Amino acid sequence: MLLDAGYELVVVPQNFYEYWSVVTRPAVQNGFGLSVAEATSKIQSFQYHFRFLRDEHAIFEFWYPLVNSLEVKGKQAHDARLAAAMQRHAATHLLTFNGADFK
């Protein structure tokens, strides 16, 4: 649907780190309980379907002022890093299940 609308779908390494953390966590701990092999297979599929943007030092140059100016604390620093990566790579839209985290 998004591809049909002309959007280019991209990911950054942090997407994979956070995905791995959630999908390999046991279901009783609010995860999906996938095995390492299953998670690996899914990530390989994502790498095929989405453009992979590099993780680079320049992202820090966007992240650091962002967390300072908005007084970001705790786990929100991870979300701020995604926002910084978006700024660095000029991404204009974010597809997330946690929209409230990015307002």
PDB file of C-alpha atoms in Angstrom:
ATOM      1  CA  MET A   1       0.000   0.000   0.000  1.00  0.00           C
ATOM      2  CA  LEU A   2       2.726   2.517   0.916  1.00  0.00           C
ATOM      3  CA  LEU A   3       4.907   1.387  -1.981  1.00  0.00           C
ATOM      4  CA  ASP A   4       1.938   1.722  -4.328  1.00  0.00           C
ATOM      5  CA  ALA A   5       1.490   5.289  -3.071  1.00  0.00           C
ATOM      6  CA  GLY A   6       5.079   6.085  -4.060  1.00  0.00           C
ATOM      7  CA  TYR A   7       6.735   5.965  -0.656  1.00  0.00           C
ATOM      8  CA  GLU A   8      10.248   4.596  -0.327  1.00  0.00           C
ATOM      9  CA  LEU A   9      10.525   2.386   2.763  1.00  0.00           C
ATOM     10  CA  VAL A  10      13.801   2.648   4.659  1.00  0.00           C
ATOM     11  CA  VAL A  11      15.261   1.300   7.899  1.00  0.00           C
ATOM     12  CA  VAL A  12      18.213   2.210  10.099  1.00  0.00           C
ATOM     13  CA  PRO A  13      20.198  -0.228  12.248  1.00  0.00           C
ATOM     14  CA  GLN A  14      18.334   0.816  15.392  1.00  0.00           C
ATOM     15  CA  ASN A  15      15.112  -0.516  13.869  1.00  0.00           C
ATOM     16  CA  PHE A  16      16.706  -3.952  13.817  1.00  0.00           C
ATOM     17  CA  TYR A  17      18.111  -3.667  17.355  1.00  0.00           C
ATOM     18  CA  GLU A  18      14.715  -2.792  18.778  1.00  0.00           C
ATOM     19  CA  TYR A  19      12.900  -5.342  16.612  1.00  0.00           C
ATOM     20  CA  TRP A  20      15.256  -8.102  17.817  1.00  0.00           C
ATOM     21  CA  SER A  21      14.709  -7.121  21.431  1.00  0.00           C
ATOM     22  CA  VAL A  22      10.923  -7.361  21.118  1.00  0.00           C
ATOM     23  CA  VAL A  23      10.524 -10.424  18.903  1.00  0.00           C
ATOM     24  CA  THR A  24      13.010 -12.611  20.798  1.00  0.00           C
ATOM     25  CA  ARG A  25      11.577 -11.653  24.206  1.00  0.00           C
ATOM     26  CA  PRO A  26       9.228 -14.317  25.632  1.00  0.00           C
ATOM     27  CA  ALA A  27       5.517 -13.689  25.079  1.00  0.00           C
ATOM     28  CA  VAL A  28       4.919 -13.716  28.847  1.00  0.00           C
ATOM     29  CA  GLN A  29       7.259 -10.701  29.021  1.00  0.00           C
ATOM     30  CA  ASN A  30       5.371  -8.727  26.367  1.00  0.00           C
ATOM     31  CA  GLY A  31       7.424 -10.091  23.464  1.00  0.00           C
ATOM     32  CA  PHE A  32       6.780 -12.429  20.563  1.00  0.00           C
ATOM     33  CA  GLY A  33       8.924 -15.386  21.629  1.00  0.00           C
ATOM     34  CA  LEU A  34      10.633 -15.944  18.273  1.00  0.00           C
ATOM     35  CA  SER A  35      13.740 -18.087  18.113  1.00  0.00           C
ATOM     36  CA  VAL A  36      17.044 -16.566  17.021  1.00  0.00           C
ATOM     37  CA  ALA A  37      16.696 -18.373  13.677  1.00  0.00           C
ATOM     38  CA  GLU A  38      13.195 -16.945  13.134  1.00  0.00           C
ATOM     39  CA  ALA A  39      14.291 -13.420  14.048  1.00  0.00           C
ATOM     40  CA  THR A  40      17.308 -13.715  11.749  1.00  0.00           C
ATOM     41  CA  SER A  41      15.111 -14.830   8.864  1.00  0.00           C
ATOM     42  CA  LYS A  42      12.731 -11.909   9.388  1.00  0.00           C
ATOM     43  CA  ILE A  43      15.572  -9.374   9.485  1.00  0.00           C
ATOM     44  CA  GLN A  44      17.038 -10.805   6.285  1.00  0.00           C
ATOM     45  CA  SER A  45      13.638 -10.376   4.655  1.00  0.00           C
ATOM     46  CA  PHE A  46      13.433  -6.766   5.846  1.00  0.00           C
ATOM     47  CA  GLN A  47      16.885  -6.071   4.414  1.00  0.00           C
ATOM     48  CA  TYR A  48      15.638  -7.310   1.054  1.00  0.00           C
ATOM     49  CA  HIS A  49      12.432  -5.253   1.068  1.00  0.00           C
ATOM     50  CA  PHE A  50      13.604  -1.978   2.629  1.00  0.00           C
ATOM     51  CA  ARG A  51      16.460   0.372   1.803  1.00  0.00           C
ATOM     52  CA  PHE A  52      19.020   0.204   4.595  1.00  0.00           C
ATOM     53  CA  LEU A  53      20.383   3.595   5.697  1.00  0.00           C
ATOM     54  CA  ARG A  54      23.806   3.659   7.272  1.00  0.00           C
ATOM     55  CA  ASP A  55      24.354   4.354  10.937  1.00  0.00           C
ATOM     56  CA  GLU A  56      26.967   7.065  11.055  1.00  0.00           C
ATOM     57  CA  HIS A  57      28.564   9.591  13.381  1.00  0.00           C
ATOM     58  CA  ALA A  58      26.569  12.429  11.825  1.00  0.00           C
ATOM     59  CA  ILE A  59      23.443  11.053  13.498  1.00  0.00           C
ATOM     60  CA  PHE A  60      25.000  11.962  16.849  1.00  0.00           C
ATOM     61  CA  GLU A  61      25.319  15.548  15.627  1.00  0.00           C
ATOM     62  CA  PHE A  62      21.529  15.638  15.231  1.00  0.00           C
ATOM     63  CA  TRP A  63      20.730  13.552  18.332  1.00  0.00           C
ATOM     64  CA  TYR A  64      22.764  15.485  20.906  1.00  0.00           C
ATOM     65  CA  PRO A  65      21.122  18.905  20.368  1.00  0.00           C
ATOM     66  CA  LEU A  66      17.727  17.221  20.116  1.00  0.00           C
ATOM     67  CA  VAL A  67      17.922  15.504  23.517  1.00  0.00           C
ATOM     68  CA  ASN A  68      19.301  18.654  25.116  1.00  0.00           C
ATOM     69  CA  SER A  69      16.795  21.111  23.667  1.00  0.00           C
ATOM     70  CA  LEU A  70      13.812  18.846  24.410  1.00  0.00           C
ATOM     71  CA  GLU A  71      15.232  17.642  27.755  1.00  0.00           C
ATOM     72  CA  VAL A  72      14.815  14.004  26.732  1.00  0.00           C
ATOM     73  CA  LYS A  73      15.342  11.502  29.562  1.00  0.00           C
ATOM     74  CA  GLY A  74      15.562   7.743  29.959  1.00  0.00           C
ATOM     75  CA  LYS A  75      14.243   5.378  27.311  1.00  0.00           C
ATOM     76  CA  GLN A  76      12.980   8.255  25.185  1.00  0.00           C
ATOM     77  CA  ALA A  77      16.609   8.811  24.174  1.00  0.00           C
ATOM     78  CA  HIS A  78      16.271   5.735  21.929  1.00  0.00           C
ATOM     79  CA  ASP A  79      13.289   7.274  20.147  1.00  0.00           C
ATOM     80  CA  ALA A  80      15.167  10.567  19.859  1.00  0.00           C
ATOM     81  CA  ARG A  81      17.930   8.660  18.094  1.00  0.00           C
ATOM     82  CA  LEU A  82      15.434   7.469  15.492  1.00  0.00           C
ATOM     83  CA  ALA A  83      14.239  11.061  15.069  1.00  0.00           C
ATOM     84  CA  ALA A  84      17.863  12.170  14.645  1.00  0.00           C
ATOM     85  CA  ALA A  85      18.452   9.478  12.016  1.00  0.00           C
ATOM     86  CA  MET A  86      15.361  10.707  10.192  1.00  0.00           C
ATOM     87  CA  GLN A  87      16.708  14.257  10.242  1.00  0.00           C
ATOM     88  CA  ARG A  88      20.146  13.150   9.043  1.00  0.00           C
ATOM     89  CA  HIS A  89      18.733  11.123   6.156  1.00  0.00           C
ATOM     90  CA  ALA A  90      15.936  13.627   5.365  1.00  0.00           C
ATOM     91  CA  ALA A  91      13.183  11.082   6.052  1.00  0.00           C
ATOM     92  CA  THR A  92       9.854  12.875   6.314  1.00  0.00           C
ATOM     93  CA  HIS A  93       7.502  10.164   7.613  1.00  0.00           C
ATOM     94  CA  LEU A  94       7.686   7.546  10.348  1.00  0.00           C
ATOM     95  CA  LEU A  95       5.716   4.306  10.418  1.00  0.00           C
ATOM     96  CA  THR A  96       5.332   3.204  14.043  1.00  0.00           C
ATOM     97  CA  PHE A  97       2.996   1.381  16.397  1.00  0.00           C
ATOM     98  CA  ASN A  98       3.918   3.913  19.108  1.00  0.00           C
ATOM     99  CA  GLY A  99       2.904   7.229  17.588  1.00  0.00           C
ATOM    100  CA  ALA A 100       2.568   8.895  20.985  1.00  0.00           C
ATOM    101  CA  ASP A 101       6.321   8.432  21.510  1.00  0.00           C
ATOM    102  CA  PHE A 102       7.109  10.740  18.598  1.00  0.00           C
ATOM    103  CA  LYS A 103       4.899  13.785  19.226  1.00  0.00           C
TER     104      LYS A 103
END
